Short mmCIF file of C-alpha atoms in Angstrom, two decimals:
data_model
loop_
_atom_site.label_atom_id
_atom_site.label_comp_id
_atom_site.label_asym_id
_atom_site.label_seq_id
_atom_site.Cartn_x
_atom_site.Cartn_y
_atom_site.Cartn_z
CA MET A 1 47.75 170.63 98.17
CA ALA A 2 46.36 169.94 94.68
CA GLY A 3 48.39 170.36 91.64
CA VAL A 4 52.29 169.50 90.68
CA GLU A 5 54.18 168.10 93.52
CA LYS A 6 56.78 170.77 94.30
CA PRO A 7 60.49 169.76 94.13
CA THR A 8 62.38 169.58 97.49
CA MET A 9 65.74 169.18 99.07
CA ALA A 10 67.07 167.48 102.03
CA VAL A 11 68.06 170.12 104.76
CA ASN A 12 70.66 169.51 107.63
CA ILE A 13 71.34 171.99 110.11
CA VAL A 14 74.15 171.29 112.30
CA ALA A 15 75.62 173.53 115.22
CA ALA A 16 79.18 172.83 116.34
CA ASP A 17 78.19 170.58 119.29
CA ARG A 18 74.79 169.28 118.14
CA PRO A 19 72.33 168.69 115.13
CA VAL A 20 69.58 171.26 115.02
CA TRP A 21 67.10 170.14 112.36
CA SER A 22 67.00 168.14 109.45
CA GLY A 23 64.42 167.46 107.04
CA LYS A 24 63.05 168.12 103.59
CA ALA A 25 62.52 171.45 102.66
CA ARG A 26 60.89 173.81 99.73
CA SER A 27 63.02 176.46 99.87
CA VAL A 28 65.58 177.95 102.28
CA THR A 29 66.75 181.40 102.98
CA ILE A 30 70.13 182.18 104.35
CA PRO A 31 72.08 185.29 105.69
CA ALA A 32 75.12 184.76 103.23
CA SER A 33 78.07 187.21 104.00
CA GLU A 34 76.89 189.30 101.11
CA GLY A 35 73.38 189.49 101.92
CA GLY A 36 70.55 187.19 101.97
CA MET A 37 70.29 184.23 99.90
CA GLY A 38 67.60 181.98 98.56
CA ILE A 39 68.03 178.48 97.83
CA LEU A 40 65.51 176.40 95.93
CA PRO A 41 65.80 172.56 95.28
CA ASN A 42 68.45 171.73 92.50
CA HIS A 43 70.45 174.77 93.16
CA GLU A 44 74.00 174.73 91.58
CA PRO A 45 76.49 173.24 94.07
CA VAL A 46 77.55 176.31 96.10
CA LEU A 47 79.56 176.82 99.19
CA THR A 48 78.90 180.18 101.02
CA VAL A 49 80.13 181.82 104.16
CA ILE A 50 77.31 182.82 106.32
CA LYS A 51 77.11 185.45 109.05
CA SER A 52 74.85 185.57 112.19
CA GLY A 53 71.08 186.02 111.42
CA THR A 54 68.18 183.92 110.58
CA VAL A 55 67.90 180.65 108.21
CA THR A 56 64.45 180.35 107.12
CA VAL A 57 63.00 176.95 105.86
CA VAL A 58 60.00 176.39 104.16
CA ASP A 59 59.02 172.66 104.55
CA PRO A 60 57.00 170.61 101.81
CA GLU A 61 53.82 171.84 103.91
CA GLY A 62 54.38 175.49 103.65
CA THR A 63 55.38 175.94 106.99
CA ARG A 64 57.95 178.15 107.91
CA GLN A 65 60.54 177.62 110.43
CA SER A 66 63.31 179.88 111.50
CA PHE A 67 66.52 179.16 113.17
CA LYS A 68 69.05 181.84 114.67
CA VAL A 69 72.14 181.03 113.79
CA ASP A 70 76.02 182.29 114.27
CA ASN A 71 78.69 182.42 111.66
CA GLY A 72 79.18 179.15 109.53
CA PHE A 73 78.80 178.09 105.95
CA ILE A 74 76.55 176.08 103.91
CA ALA A 75 77.25 173.89 101.28
CA PHE A 76 74.66 172.47 98.55
CA ASP A 77 75.44 169.68 96.44
CA SER A 78 73.50 166.83 94.89
CA ASN A 79 70.30 168.66 96.26
CA LYS A 80 71.44 168.16 99.81
CA LEU A 81 71.85 171.62 101.90
CA THR A 82 74.05 171.34 104.80
CA VAL A 83 74.08 174.52 107.16
CA ALA A 84 76.98 174.15 109.82
CA VAL A 85 76.99 177.02 112.37
CA ASP A 86 78.71 177.77 115.46
CA ARG A 87 75.70 178.02 117.17
CA GLY A 88 72.15 177.36 116.36
CA SER A 89 68.84 177.54 117.84
CA VAL A 90 65.12 177.05 116.67
CA VAL A 91 63.20 180.28 116.88
CA THR A 92 59.71 179.93 115.70
CA ALA A 93 57.84 177.16 113.74
CA GLU A 94 54.85 178.71 112.14
CA PRO A 95 52.26 176.33 111.16
CA GLU A 96 49.99 178.91 108.87
CA ASP A 97 52.05 180.11 105.76
CA SER A 98 49.85 182.56 103.39
CA ASP A 99 52.27 181.82 100.55
CA ALA A 100 51.69 178.26 100.69
CA LEU A 101 47.87 178.50 100.81
CA ALA A 102 47.95 180.95 97.92
CA SER A 103 49.90 178.44 95.71
CA MET B 1 94.53 141.05 171.48
CA GLY B 2 95.86 144.23 170.18
CA SER B 3 96.59 142.92 166.80
CA GLN B 4 93.11 141.86 166.32
CA LEU B 5 91.94 145.32 166.93
CA ALA B 6 94.23 146.49 164.25
CA PHE B 7 93.01 144.04 161.75
CA LYS B 8 89.31 145.06 162.47
CA SER B 9 90.01 148.68 162.16
CA ARG B 10 91.79 147.79 158.88
CA ILE B 11 89.23 145.87 157.57
CA ALA B 12 86.70 148.62 158.53
CA SER B 13 88.59 151.08 156.47
CA THR B 14 89.48 149.13 153.45
CA GLY B 15 85.73 148.61 153.42
CA SER B 16 84.80 152.17 153.21
CA LEU B 17 87.48 152.64 150.56
CA GLU B 18 86.13 149.90 148.71
CA LYS B 19 82.76 151.28 148.62
CA ILE B 20 84.24 155.06 147.38
CA PHE B 21 85.98 153.11 144.56
CA ASN B 22 82.60 151.36 143.72
CA ALA B 23 80.82 154.79 143.67
CA GLN B 24 83.51 156.36 141.46
CA GLU B 25 83.10 153.05 139.23
CA MET B 26 79.45 153.95 138.73
CA ILE B 27 79.77 157.59 138.15
CA ALA B 28 82.22 156.69 135.75
CA SER B 29 80.30 154.46 133.82
CA SER B 30 77.20 156.85 133.79
CA HIS B 31 79.46 159.51 132.59
CA ILE B 32 80.58 157.16 129.57
CA ALA B 33 77.08 157.20 127.84
CA LYS B 34 76.86 161.14 128.23
CA ALA B 35 80.41 161.37 126.63
CA ARG B 36 79.45 159.10 123.94
CA LYS B 37 76.46 161.07 123.23
CA VAL B 38 78.37 164.60 122.92
CA ALA B 39 80.48 163.02 120.70
CA LEU B 40 77.83 161.91 118.76
CA ASP B 41 76.19 165.16 118.77
CA ALA B 42 79.18 166.93 117.39
CA LYS B 43 79.87 164.38 114.46
CA PRO B 44 77.43 166.02 111.78
CA TYR B 45 79.20 169.42 112.16
CA THR B 46 82.79 167.66 111.83
CA ASP B 47 81.55 165.64 108.81
CA ALA B 48 80.15 169.04 107.32
CA ILE B 49 83.19 170.75 107.91
CA PHE B 50 85.45 167.86 106.35
CA ASP B 51 83.15 167.53 103.44
CA ALA B 52 83.43 171.23 102.62
CA VAL B 53 87.28 171.06 103.10
CA GLN B 54 87.54 168.08 101.03
CA ALA B 55 85.36 170.15 98.22
CA LEU B 56 87.89 172.87 98.56
CA ALA B 57 90.69 170.77 98.42
CA ALA B 58 89.20 168.94 95.46
CA HIS B 59 89.09 171.78 93.13
CA THR B 60 91.15 174.62 94.25
CA HIS B 61 94.63 174.77 94.57
CA ILE B 62 94.56 175.98 98.28
CA LYS B 63 97.24 178.80 98.95
CA HIS B 64 96.50 179.31 102.85
CA PRO B 65 98.93 179.51 105.46
CA ILE B 66 97.06 176.78 107.30
CA VAL B 67 98.08 174.26 104.46
CA GLU B 68 101.61 175.70 103.92
CA LYS B 69 104.69 174.78 105.48
CA ARG B 70 106.71 177.72 107.01
CA ASP B 71 110.38 177.18 107.49
CA ASP B 72 110.75 180.68 109.20
CA THR B 73 110.98 179.65 112.71
CA PRO B 74 112.11 176.60 114.59
CA ARG B 75 109.41 177.02 117.11
CA VAL B 76 106.39 174.48 117.12
CA ALA B 77 103.50 174.00 119.47
CA VAL B 78 102.67 171.04 121.38
CA LEU B 79 99.25 170.61 122.93
CA ALA B 80 98.89 167.97 125.47
CA LEU B 81 95.37 166.76 126.56
CA THR B 82 95.27 165.59 130.02
CA SER B 83 92.38 165.26 132.68
CA ASP B 84 91.44 167.74 135.33
CA ARG B 85 90.97 165.34 138.19
CA GLY B 86 92.92 161.97 139.11
CA MET B 87 91.81 158.83 139.79
CA ALA B 88 91.91 157.65 136.28
CA GLY B 89 94.60 155.10 136.27
CA ALA B 90 97.52 155.91 133.99
CA PHE B 91 95.63 158.52 131.87
CA THR B 92 97.77 161.63 132.63
CA SER B 93 101.17 160.05 133.26
CA SER B 94 101.08 158.19 129.69
CA ILE B 95 99.85 161.59 128.08
CA ILE B 96 103.01 163.05 130.05
CA ARG B 97 105.18 160.58 128.97
CA GLU B 98 104.31 160.61 125.37
CA THR B 99 104.66 164.41 125.39
CA GLU B 100 108.27 164.24 126.91
CA THR B 101 109.32 161.81 124.17
CA LEU B 102 107.72 164.11 121.65
CA LEU B 103 109.20 167.18 123.12
CA SER B 104 112.79 165.38 123.26
CA ASN B 105 112.47 164.21 119.64
CA LEU B 106 111.42 167.81 118.39
CA ASP B 107 114.53 169.11 120.48
CA SER B 108 116.62 166.80 118.90
CA GLN B 109 115.40 167.79 115.47
CA GLY B 110 116.33 171.20 116.13
CA LYS B 111 113.13 172.75 116.73
CA LYS B 112 112.06 174.75 119.73
CA PRO B 113 108.63 173.05 121.23
CA GLU B 114 106.44 175.19 122.91
CA LEU B 115 103.90 173.71 125.21
CA PHE B 116 100.30 174.10 125.52
CA VAL B 117 98.56 171.95 128.48
CA TYR B 118 94.89 171.34 128.91
CA GLY B 119 93.80 169.55 132.15
CA ARG B 120 94.66 170.44 135.61
CA ARG B 121 96.54 167.59 136.32
CA GLY B 122 99.08 168.21 133.46
CA VAL B 123 99.39 171.78 134.55
CA THR B 124 100.26 171.08 138.05
CA TYR B 125 102.75 168.60 136.73
CA TYR B 126 104.55 170.92 134.66
CA LYS B 127 104.04 173.83 137.07
CA TYR B 128 105.36 171.97 140.16
CA ARG B 129 108.40 170.96 137.92
CA ASN B 130 109.11 174.71 136.92
CA ARG B 131 108.97 173.86 133.13
CA GLU B 132 107.85 176.59 130.88
CA ILE B 133 104.46 176.40 129.63
CA ALA B 134 102.84 178.83 127.16
CA ASP B 135 99.60 178.49 127.99
CA THR B 136 97.00 176.32 130.11
CA TRP B 137 93.37 175.79 130.20
CA GLU B 138 91.66 173.90 132.70
CA GLY B 139 88.19 172.77 133.32
CA ASP B 140 85.40 170.21 132.02
CA SER B 141 87.93 167.89 130.79
CA ASP B 142 85.48 165.11 131.10
CA GLN B 143 82.96 166.75 129.21
CA PRO B 144 84.24 169.79 127.00
CA GLY B 145 82.08 171.97 125.19
CA VAL B 146 82.58 173.73 122.16
CA GLU B 147 83.69 177.02 124.18
CA ILE B 148 86.83 175.44 125.44
CA ALA B 149 87.78 173.91 121.82
CA GLU B 150 87.06 177.48 120.56
CA LYS B 151 89.28 179.28 123.17
CA ILE B 152 91.97 176.58 122.50
CA SER B 153 91.94 176.83 118.64
CA ALA B 154 91.98 180.48 118.79
CA GLU B 155 94.78 180.78 120.82
CA LEU B 156 96.82 178.33 118.86
CA MET B 157 95.76 179.74 115.51
CA LYS B 158 96.93 182.81 116.77
CA ALA B 159 100.33 181.67 117.61
CA TYR B 160 100.53 179.67 114.19
CA MET B 161 99.32 182.79 112.21
CA ALA B 162 101.75 185.23 114.02
CA PRO B 163 104.98 186.12 112.20
CA ALA B 164 108.40 184.41 113.22
CA ASP B 165 109.67 187.55 115.30
CA LYS B 166 106.38 187.60 117.50
CA GLY B 167 106.35 184.20 118.78
CA GLY B 168 105.05 182.63 115.54
CA VAL B 169 105.13 178.75 115.53
CA SER B 170 105.41 176.77 112.45
CA GLU B 171 103.91 173.54 113.39
CA LEU B 172 101.33 172.32 115.94
CA TYR B 173 101.29 168.59 117.33
CA VAL B 174 98.33 167.42 119.47
CA VAL B 175 99.08 164.84 122.14
CA PHE B 176 95.80 162.84 123.09
CA THR B 177 94.21 159.72 124.14
CA GLU B 178 92.43 157.88 121.31
CA PHE B 179 89.33 155.95 122.69
CA VAL B 180 89.58 152.66 121.07
CA ASN B 181 86.88 150.87 123.08
CA MET B 182 86.15 150.53 126.92
CA VAL B 183 89.14 148.72 127.60
CA VAL B 184 91.84 150.25 125.25
CA GLN B 185 92.89 153.76 124.91
CA ARG B 186 95.81 154.74 123.34
CA VAL B 187 97.97 157.85 123.20
CA ARG B 188 98.28 159.38 120.00
CA VAL B 189 100.35 162.16 118.70
CA LEU B 190 98.59 164.23 115.61
CA ARG B 191 100.26 167.13 113.72
CA MET B 192 97.59 169.09 113.33
CA LEU B 193 99.00 172.17 111.66
CA PRO B 194 99.96 172.69 108.88
CA VAL B 195 97.09 171.01 107.37
CA GLU B 196 97.87 168.16 105.26
CA LEU B 197 94.90 168.46 102.35
CA ILE B 198 94.60 165.26 100.12
CA ALA B 199 92.11 165.81 97.56
CA ALA B 200 89.54 162.91 97.56
CA SER B 201 90.49 161.16 94.43
CA ASP B 202 94.42 160.79 95.21
CA SER B 203 93.97 159.74 98.82
CA ALA B 204 96.09 156.46 98.58
CA ASN B 205 98.19 155.80 101.45
CA ASP B 206 101.39 157.45 99.65
CA GLU B 207 101.84 160.43 101.23
CA ASP B 208 105.45 161.24 103.05
CA LEU B 209 104.00 161.58 106.36
CA LEU B 210 106.45 161.25 109.08
CA SER B 211 104.47 158.05 110.49
CA ASP B 212 101.13 156.69 110.35
CA GLU B 213 100.26 158.52 113.47
CA HIS B 214 99.83 161.42 111.36
CA GLY B 215 97.45 159.90 108.57
CA ASP B 216 94.32 160.65 110.19
CA LEU B 217 93.02 162.98 107.71
CA GLN B 218 93.87 160.58 105.14
CA LYS B 219 92.16 157.84 106.99
CA ASN B 220 89.21 159.84 107.65
CA ASP B 221 88.44 161.07 103.71
CA GLY B 222 88.72 157.12 102.87
CA LYS B 223 85.57 156.64 104.40
CA SER B 224 83.44 159.79 104.02
CA GLU B 225 84.10 160.81 100.48
CA ALA B 226 84.99 157.45 98.78
CA PRO B 227 82.07 156.77 96.43
CA SER B 228 80.81 159.92 94.46
CA ALA B 229 83.18 162.38 92.58
CA SER B 230 82.54 165.68 94.09
CA PRO B 231 80.50 168.02 92.37
CA LEU B 232 81.79 171.49 90.96
CA TYR B 233 81.04 174.12 93.44
CA SER B 234 80.99 177.58 93.08
CA PHE B 235 82.20 179.70 95.96
CA GLU B 236 80.74 182.84 97.46
CA PRO B 237 81.77 185.54 98.03
CA SER B 238 85.11 184.03 96.81
CA VAL B 239 87.26 180.88 97.21
CA ASP B 240 89.74 182.91 99.52
CA GLU B 241 87.08 184.23 101.58
CA VAL B 242 85.47 180.90 102.11
CA LEU B 243 88.85 179.21 102.82
CA ASP B 244 89.55 181.99 105.66
CA ALA B 245 86.17 181.08 107.07
CA ILE B 246 86.45 177.46 106.94
CA LEU B 247 89.98 176.31 107.57
CA PRO B 248 89.92 177.79 111.16
CA LYS B 249 86.75 176.39 111.69
CA TYR B 250 88.03 173.07 110.54
CA ILE B 251 91.24 173.34 112.99
CA GLN B 252 88.68 174.12 115.78
CA SER B 253 86.32 171.10 114.95
CA ARG B 254 89.50 168.75 115.05
CA ILE B 255 90.50 169.95 118.21
CA HIS B 256 86.86 169.94 119.67
CA GLU B 257 87.18 166.15 118.15
CA CYS B 258 90.36 165.40 119.92
CA LEU B 259 89.04 166.81 123.15
CA LEU B 260 86.11 164.57 122.78
CA THR B 261 87.71 161.58 122.12
CA SER B 262 90.19 162.31 125.12
CA ALA B 263 87.53 162.98 127.48
CA ALA B 264 85.92 159.39 126.70
CA SER B 265 89.35 157.89 127.19
CA GLU B 266 89.62 159.86 130.64
CA THR B 267 85.96 158.37 131.81
CA ALA B 268 86.58 154.88 130.48
CA SER B 269 89.97 154.89 132.08
CA ARG B 270 88.78 156.18 135.27
CA GLN B 271 86.04 153.34 135.16
CA ASN B 272 88.79 150.82 134.56
CA ALA B 273 91.03 152.22 137.30
CA MET B 274 88.07 152.35 139.81
CA HIS B 275 87.05 148.85 138.74
CA THR B 276 90.69 147.66 139.40
CA ALA B 277 90.84 149.47 142.65
CA THR B 278 87.38 147.81 144.07
CA ASP B 279 88.74 144.28 143.31
CA ASN B 280 91.90 145.23 145.06
CA ALA B 281 90.14 146.38 148.06
CA ARG B 282 88.10 143.43 148.25
CA ASN B 283 90.94 140.91 147.94
CA LEU B 284 92.76 143.12 150.69
CA ILE B 285 89.49 142.68 152.70
CA ASP B 286 89.60 138.87 152.36
CA ASP B 287 93.42 138.73 153.10
CA LEU B 288 92.73 140.78 156.31
CA THR B 289 89.81 138.82 157.33
CA ARG B 290 91.82 135.63 157.05
CA GLN B 291 94.67 137.10 159.04
CA LEU B 292 92.45 138.34 161.74
CA ASN B 293 90.88 134.87 161.90
CA GLN B 294 94.04 133.41 162.40
CA SER B 295 95.32 135.73 165.07
CA ARG B 296 92.05 135.18 166.87
CA GLN B 297 92.25 131.60 166.40
CA ALA B 298 95.83 131.81 168.05
CA ALA B 299 95.09 133.89 170.67
CA ILE B 300 92.28 131.36 171.67
CA THR B 301 94.77 128.48 171.39
CA GLN B 302 97.15 130.09 173.74
CA GLU B 303 94.65 130.84 176.26
CA LEU B 304 93.62 127.12 176.25
CA SER B 305 97.03 126.00 176.57
CA GLU B 306 97.43 128.39 179.49
CA ILE B 307 94.89 127.23 181.31
CA ILE B 308 95.39 123.65 180.54
CA GLY B 309 99.18 124.19 181.70
CA SER B 310 98.09 125.73 184.83
CA ALA B 311 95.90 123.05 185.63
CA ASP B 312 98.19 120.34 184.94
CA ALA B 313 100.81 122.37 187.22
CA LEU B 314 98.21 122.50 189.96
CA ASN B 315 97.26 118.69 189.82
CA THR B 316 100.92 117.64 189.79
CA GLU B 317 101.58 119.93 192.97
CA GLU B 318 98.68 118.12 194.78
CA GLU B 319 99.83 114.74 194.14
#
């Protein structure tokens, strides 16, 4: 990927009984209680309740990863996103992402 | 001769007991590694919840039943965490002793304690004595999952949130065993509800807690929230809804934490107990072997003296 380095943030997805995933991400989409919510790096600090659904993480290489989650909340501060859920599991990790190639 | 046989059979049975104890000890020590892993796996979630609650406490004045004292009912809930299986030394009995002390203390304060018990040993103890128990849970006390924590906290939260005339309770105490290290496990009483929320900034040790035993929350926030001033969060959809969602989870994760440390303690105390039992069995075998040798020696000596005595008698007759 040429051009300007995109900003990233640290993401931590933890379920009640184990950590699910952690790493860097370019953007994250979460199923907030009032509809989907996208979070980009340097978002303002926010604490949001999320419902069951899918958390999608786009990592610095443009890989899109999905996680199935159940009830929880996210906390974002100092460029660190914590997704804490009752249950969580990795659904897919797609290596190819058209958005990333286009950019 | 008869006593020699008895000694031999006792030695044999003690020997097989020793093998059982030894096996139990090894099983327990392999479980400890597992218990430790489970506890470590649950830690990030606990930390995340704790940080979130801290953030909430830091810049909102929380108004929620969970943090407020209620005086409308004398009933309080006591949750005792015991083990499912025995062979763990004084594990369950020290929990029960501490629970009894707490119950009578609460009684003398004019409160009406209701007992909740987790673990088969504790349940049988109270059932056998026909004591009133509000609710019990059994199973997996040496490796409790999230499900059991969920069940327990849901039940206790229901009792806590219920109105006074419907069996509501005003406080929740948890009696559990804290895992200090492999050798030391300490029984502790923790008041879990209402939650004492202390904003990170004023977490000095000046709160009017009943005793240092209840200071867990403060102790925790000292290490996790010390450095940076917490940022100003925006809460979505609203502070109240976030509170409603997070505080019960906080309770659940605290209970899960208690279950996990109690499970680790149980395993460690089982390992210790089995180690001691193995040692005792070995000592016993040594003692018994010595006695066996002694009795065999005595029998031989007696035989000899009989033979010599009778030979002497024959000799004197011939003269």
